[in-house]
mmCIF file of C-alpha atoms in Angstrom:
data_model
loop_
_atom_site.group_PDB
_atom_site.id
_atom_site.type_symbol
_atom_site.label_atom_id
_atom_site.label_comp_id
_atom_site.label_asym_id
_atom_site.label_seq_id
_atom_site.Cartn_x
_atom_site.Cartn_y
_atom_site.Cartn_z
ATOM 1 C CA UNK A 556 34.313 15.487 -45.279
ATOM 2 C CA UNK A 557 33.038 14.954 -41.650
ATOM 3 C CA UNK A 558 33.353 12.435 -39.762
ATOM 4 C CA UNK A 559 30.167 9.533 -40.277
ATOM 5 C CA UNK A 560 29.818 8.764 -36.224
ATOM 6 C CA UNK A 561 27.565 6.023 -36.041
ATOM 7 C CA UNK A 562 24.193 6.513 -33.834
ATOM 8 C CA UNK A 563 23.702 4.088 -31.067
ATOM 9 C CA UNK A 564 20.056 2.936 -30.547
ATOM 10 C CA UNK A 565 19.512 3.166 -26.449
ATOM 11 C CA UNK A 566 15.959 3.894 -26.425
ATOM 12 C CA UNK A 567 15.894 6.043 -23.167
ATOM 13 C CA UNK A 568 18.361 4.844 -21.286
ATOM 14 C CA UNK A 569 19.606 7.912 -20.002
ATOM 15 C CA UNK A 570 16.426 10.293 -20.177
ATOM 16 C CA UNK A 571 14.782 11.090 -17.433
ATOM 17 C CA UNK A 572 10.867 10.577 -18.037
ATOM 18 C CA UNK A 573 9.380 10.932 -14.676
ATOM 19 C CA UNK A 574 9.742 10.666 -11.035
ATOM 20 C CA UNK A 575 9.145 8.505 -7.771
ATOM 21 C CA UNK A 576 9.199 8.735 -4.282
ATOM 22 C CA UNK A 577 8.810 5.159 -3.762
ATOM 23 C CA UNK A 578 13.087 3.793 -4.196
ATOM 24 C CA UNK A 579 15.494 5.252 -5.198
ATOM 25 C CA UNK A 580 19.211 3.557 -6.561
ATOM 26 C CA UNK A 581 22.574 5.129 -6.028
ATOM 27 C CA UNK A 582 24.589 3.000 -7.742
ATOM 28 C CA UNK A 583 27.800 5.334 -7.067
ATOM 29 C CA UNK A 584 27.338 5.483 -3.194
ATOM 30 C CA UNK A 585 25.987 1.789 -3.315
ATOM 31 C CA UNK A 586 22.826 3.386 -1.766
ATOM 32 C CA UNK A 587 19.233 1.632 -2.166
ATOM 33 C CA UNK A 588 16.565 3.588 -0.861
ATOM 34 C CA UNK A 589 12.806 2.571 0.055
ATOM 35 C CA UNK A 590 10.957 5.964 1.445
ATOM 36 C CA UNK A 591 13.455 7.207 3.071
ATOM 37 C CA UNK A 592 14.697 4.035 3.936
ATOM 38 C CA UNK A 593 18.915 1.858 3.435
ATOM 39 C CA UNK A 594 17.594 -0.970 2.123
ATOM 40 C CA UNK A 595 20.589 -2.281 3.928
ATOM 41 C CA UNK A 596 19.188 -0.895 7.115
ATOM 42 C CA UNK A 597 15.978 -2.794 6.627
ATOM 43 C CA UNK A 598 16.912 -6.234 5.633
ATOM 44 C CA UNK A 599 16.967 -9.476 8.354
ATOM 45 C CA UNK A 600 15.938 -6.598 10.909
ATOM 46 C CA UNK A 601 12.333 -6.584 9.169
ATOM 47 C CA UNK A 602 9.956 -8.573 7.597
ATOM 48 C CA UNK A 603 9.511 -8.381 4.128
ATOM 49 C CA UNK A 604 5.644 -8.496 4.951
ATOM 50 C CA UNK A 605 6.994 -4.900 6.755
ATOM 51 C CA UNK A 606 8.849 -3.518 3.770
ATOM 52 C CA UNK A 607 6.152 -4.590 1.445
ATOM 53 C CA UNK A 608 3.705 -2.332 3.955
ATOM 54 C CA UNK A 609 5.901 0.198 3.786
ATOM 55 C CA UNK A 610 6.254 0.398 0.196
ATOM 56 C CA UNK A 611 2.376 0.479 -0.375
ATOM 57 C CA UNK A 612 1.433 2.787 2.680
ATOM 58 C CA UNK A 613 5.027 5.340 2.984
ATOM 59 C CA UNK A 614 5.487 3.987 6.648
ATOM 60 C CA UNK A 615 6.408 0.598 8.810
ATOM 61 C CA UNK A 616 3.181 -0.306 10.539
ATOM 62 C CA UNK A 617 2.127 -0.887 13.934
ATOM 63 C CA UNK A 618 2.440 -4.083 15.424
ATOM 64 C CA UNK A 619 -1.449 -4.091 15.117
ATOM 65 C CA UNK A 620 -1.094 -2.922 11.395
ATOM 66 C CA UNK A 621 1.633 -5.682 10.769
ATOM 67 C CA UNK A 622 -0.802 -8.777 12.443
ATOM 68 C CA UNK A 623 -3.809 -7.178 10.191
ATOM 69 C CA UNK A 624 -1.581 -6.982 6.796
ATOM 70 C CA UNK A 625 0.185 -10.330 7.286
ATOM 71 C CA UNK A 626 -3.001 -12.083 7.428
ATOM 72 C CA UNK A 627 -4.613 -10.552 4.426
ATOM 73 C CA UNK A 628 -1.356 -11.203 2.592
ATOM 74 C CA UNK A 629 -2.264 -15.150 3.664
ATOM 75 C CA UNK A 630 -5.756 -14.952 2.457
ATOM 76 C CA UNK A 631 -5.125 -14.083 -0.618
ATOM 77 C CA UNK A 632 -2.200 -16.603 -1.739
ATOM 78 C CA UNK A 633 -4.589 -19.389 -3.343
ATOM 79 C CA UNK A 634 -5.096 -19.226 -7.178
ATOM 80 C CA UNK A 635 -8.558 -19.955 -8.556
ATOM 81 C CA UNK A 636 -8.489 -23.855 -9.664
ATOM 82 C CA UNK A 637 -9.199 -22.660 -13.441
ATOM 83 C CA UNK A 638 -5.882 -20.135 -13.615
ATOM 84 C CA UNK A 639 -4.044 -23.422 -12.316
ATOM 85 C CA UNK A 640 -5.303 -25.747 -14.704
ATOM 86 C CA UNK A 641 -4.129 -23.487 -17.524
ATOM 87 C CA UNK A 642 -0.841 -23.138 -16.011
ATOM 88 C CA UNK A 643 -0.745 -27.495 -16.908
ATOM 89 C CA UNK A 644 -2.142 -26.918 -20.331
ATOM 90 C CA UNK A 645 1.274 -25.054 -21.335
ATOM 91 C CA UNK A 646 4.440 -26.607 -22.644
ATOM 92 C CA UNK A 647 6.791 -27.264 -20.224
ATOM 93 C CA UNK A 648 9.562 -25.724 -21.735
ATOM 94 C CA UNK A 649 7.469 -22.111 -21.701
ATOM 95 C CA UNK A 650 9.495 -19.118 -20.561
ATOM 96 C CA UNK A 651 9.137 -18.562 -16.804
ATOM 97 C CA UNK A 652 8.355 -15.169 -17.381
ATOM 98 C CA UNK A 653 6.409 -15.292 -20.456
ATOM 99 C CA UNK A 654 4.096 -17.817 -17.343
ATOM 100 C CA UNK A 655 4.418 -15.235 -14.872
ATOM 101 C CA UNK A 656 2.935 -12.057 -17.238
ATOM 102 C CA UNK A 657 0.421 -13.889 -19.099
ATOM 103 C CA UNK A 658 -1.104 -15.484 -15.716
ATOM 104 C CA UNK A 659 -0.741 -12.397 -13.818
ATOM 105 C CA UNK A 660 -3.335 -10.709 -16.649
ATOM 106 C CA UNK A 661 -5.731 -13.978 -16.462
ATOM 107 C CA UNK A 662 -6.296 -13.081 -12.448
ATOM 108 C CA UNK A 663 -8.044 -10.382 -13.712
ATOM 109 C CA UNK A 664 -11.025 -12.359 -14.716
ATOM 110 C CA UNK A 665 -11.347 -13.846 -11.091
ATOM 111 C CA UNK A 666 -11.214 -10.279 -9.784
ATOM 112 C CA UNK A 667 -14.928 -9.289 -8.132
ATOM 113 C CA UNK A 668 -13.664 -5.960 -7.969
ATOM 114 C CA UNK A 669 -12.068 -5.506 -11.496
ATOM 115 C CA UNK A 670 -14.089 -2.576 -12.336
ATOM 116 C CA UNK A 671 -13.079 -0.608 -9.251
ATOM 117 C CA UNK A 672 -10.012 1.586 -9.525
ATOM 118 C CA UNK A 673 -10.744 3.673 -6.642
ATOM 119 C CA UNK A 674 -7.046 4.185 -4.523
ATOM 120 C CA UNK A 675 -8.336 1.697 -1.691
ATOM 121 C CA UNK A 676 -9.400 -0.996 -4.616
ATOM 122 C CA UNK A 677 -6.142 -0.730 -6.246
ATOM 123 C CA UNK A 678 -3.981 -1.153 -2.512
ATOM 124 C CA UNK A 679 -6.156 -4.472 -2.069
ATOM 125 C CA UNK A 680 -5.438 -5.376 -5.350
ATOM 126 C CA UNK A 681 -1.360 -5.246 -5.173
ATOM 127 C CA UNK A 682 -2.132 -6.833 -1.915
ATOM 128 C CA UNK A 683 -3.322 -9.931 -3.641
ATOM 129 C CA UNK A 684 -1.005 -9.751 -5.953
ATOM 130 C CA UNK A 685 1.919 -10.044 -3.743
ATOM 131 C CA UNK A 686 0.633 -12.741 -2.653
ATOM 132 C CA UNK A 687 -0.261 -14.816 -5.718
ATOM 133 C CA UNK A 688 2.908 -13.395 -7.750
ATOM 134 C CA UNK A 689 4.890 -15.689 -4.883
ATOM 135 C CA UNK A 690 2.160 -18.426 -5.659
ATOM 136 C CA UNK A 691 2.416 -18.183 -9.670
ATOM 137 C CA UNK A 692 6.475 -18.828 -9.263
ATOM 138 C CA UNK A 693 6.705 -21.764 -7.048
ATOM 139 C CA UNK A 694 3.475 -23.263 -8.908
ATOM 140 C CA UNK A 695 4.978 -23.023 -12.702
ATOM 141 C CA UNK A 696 8.417 -24.570 -11.243
ATOM 142 C CA UNK A 697 6.276 -27.731 -9.347
ATOM 143 C CA UNK A 698 4.486 -28.150 -13.063
ATOM 144 C CA UNK A 699 7.188 -27.508 -14.705
ATOM 145 C CA UNK A 700 8.999 -29.941 -13.533
ATOM 146 C CA UNK A 701 6.205 -32.572 -13.744
ATOM 147 C CA UNK A 702 5.051 -31.894 -9.652
ATOM 148 C CA UNK A 703 1.954 -31.156 -8.817
ATOM 149 C CA UNK A 704 1.404 -27.638 -7.077
ATOM 150 C CA UNK A 705 2.051 -27.369 -3.024
ATOM 151 C CA UNK A 706 -1.351 -25.201 -1.525
ATOM 152 C CA UNK A 707 -0.199 -22.493 0.638
ATOM 153 C CA UNK A 708 0.113 -22.495 4.146
ATOM 154 C CA UNK A 709 -1.670 -19.526 5.688
ATOM 155 C CA UNK A 710 -0.091 -20.346 8.990
ATOM 156 C CA UNK A 711 3.372 -19.029 7.997
ATOM 157 C CA UNK A 712 5.450 -15.863 6.777
ATOM 158 C CA UNK A 713 5.738 -14.977 2.841
ATOM 159 C CA UNK A 714 9.688 -16.382 2.713
ATOM 160 C CA UNK A 715 8.716 -19.494 4.517
ATOM 161 C CA UNK A 716 5.383 -20.333 2.411
ATOM 162 C CA UNK A 717 7.263 -19.634 -0.565
ATOM 163 C CA UNK A 718 9.999 -21.744 0.358
ATOM 164 C CA UNK A 719 7.200 -24.828 0.964
ATOM 165 C CA UNK A 720 4.981 -24.204 -1.823
ATOM 166 C CA UNK A 721 8.284 -24.803 -3.968
ATOM 167 C CA UNK A 722 9.855 -27.593 -2.179
ATOM 168 C CA UNK A 723 7.186 -29.164 -0.255
ATOM 169 C CA UNK A 724 8.799 -28.945 3.151
ATOM 170 C CA UNK A 725 8.451 -26.436 5.627
ATOM 171 C CA UNK A 726 12.352 -23.908 6.240
ATOM 172 C CA UNK A 727 13.834 -23.814 9.397
ATOM 173 C CA UNK A 728 14.262 -20.254 10.706
ATOM 174 C CA UNK A 729 17.580 -19.792 9.304
ATOM 175 C CA UNK A 730 16.432 -20.673 5.472
ATOM 176 C CA UNK A 731 13.540 -18.388 6.262
ATOM 177 C CA UNK A 732 15.668 -15.671 7.301
ATOM 178 C CA UNK A 733 18.285 -15.857 4.688
ATOM 179 C CA UNK A 734 15.036 -15.899 1.632
ATOM 180 C CA UNK A 735 13.222 -12.782 3.773
ATOM 181 C CA UNK A 736 16.535 -10.763 3.063
ATOM 182 C CA UNK A 737 16.380 -11.403 -0.254
ATOM 183 C CA UNK A 738 13.038 -10.895 -0.988
ATOM 184 C CA UNK A 739 13.310 -7.298 0.858
ATOM 185 C CA UNK A 740 16.762 -6.399 -0.946
ATOM 186 C CA UNK A 741 14.395 -7.197 -4.166
ATOM 187 C CA UNK A 742 10.899 -4.954 -3.078
ATOM 188 C CA UNK A 743 11.864 -2.006 -5.254
ATOM 189 C CA UNK A 744 14.123 -0.815 -7.751
ATOM 190 C CA UNK A 745 13.021 1.965 -8.749
ATOM 191 C CA UNK A 746 12.545 4.309 -11.724
ATOM 192 C CA UNK A 747 13.442 1.164 -14.390
ATOM 193 C CA UNK A 748 11.866 -0.267 -17.204
ATOM 194 C CA UNK A 749 9.535 -2.080 -16.128
ATOM 195 C CA UNK A 750 8.293 0.307 -13.539
ATOM 196 C CA UNK A 751 7.978 2.937 -16.524
ATOM 197 C CA UNK A 752 6.148 0.180 -18.667
ATOM 198 C CA UNK A 753 3.795 -0.238 -15.361
ATOM 199 C CA UNK A 754 3.171 3.167 -15.253
ATOM 200 C CA UNK A 755 2.608 3.886 -19.235
ATOM 201 C CA UNK A 756 -0.089 1.141 -19.455
ATOM 202 C CA UNK A 757 -1.460 2.513 -15.385
ATOM 203 C CA UNK A 758 -2.298 5.986 -17.046
ATOM 204 C CA UNK A 759 -4.046 5.188 -19.573
ATOM 205 C CA UNK A 760 -6.403 3.423 -16.771
ATOM 206 C CA UNK A 761 -5.454 -0.240 -17.396
ATOM 207 C CA UNK A 762 -6.139 -2.120 -14.211
ATOM 208 C CA UNK A 763 -3.010 -3.294 -12.105
ATOM 209 C CA UNK A 764 -2.997 -6.868 -13.601
ATOM 210 C CA UNK A 765 -2.631 -5.323 -17.174
ATOM 211 C CA UNK A 766 -0.179 -2.832 -15.737
ATOM 212 C CA UNK A 767 1.760 -4.952 -13.717
ATOM 213 C CA UNK A 768 1.715 -7.986 -16.585
ATOM 214 C CA UNK A 769 3.438 -5.293 -19.165
ATOM 215 C CA UNK A 770 5.878 -4.650 -16.354
ATOM 216 C CA UNK A 771 7.039 -8.331 -16.329
ATOM 217 C CA UNK A 772 7.116 -8.157 -20.012
ATOM 218 C CA UNK A 773 9.612 -5.386 -19.913
ATOM 219 C CA UNK A 774 11.656 -6.777 -17.328
ATOM 220 C CA UNK A 775 11.428 -10.377 -19.163
#
């Protein structure tokens, strides 16, 4: 009689379903690569804003481009009042990832260009999501702990602004630098389950809010 060997359901673990040029994780060699740059060579040396530009546009920005890109991120930080009100009506023990997933999908209701799926429009929506995702996370933490949300400050950088919205206090340069480095090291994680989920939804020509929401759901 042949031996009965139980099969483990591992889903797609270990299967290559597609490729990406954006990021690569080489665990055996301890390398995390963004667009050809090792993350360790970027962290602490360039800002999260520069890394975001690199991931979106495949190269690091020149000074004028960084200035414009940083300003655009700052302009997109605020959440629609209706979205904040909806968050306030949620149970305070709702899971943060569930709140993030559903709130990202709500943003589609307030995008005037939601039906524009051109490359340029999707990039603009991506920039908006980079900004607003941070605002959602900080806002929810304050709401679930019984505190009023803090409006984003367009005069400070992305890392400092998140700490400010989270704590209500402007951080010093050292704390800002630490958190900016952390953001850089978490900016990309290559083609994992959440990336696959987002890409699969995007392949149906669903808008970016639906795709990113699906990715967050998978990551949760």
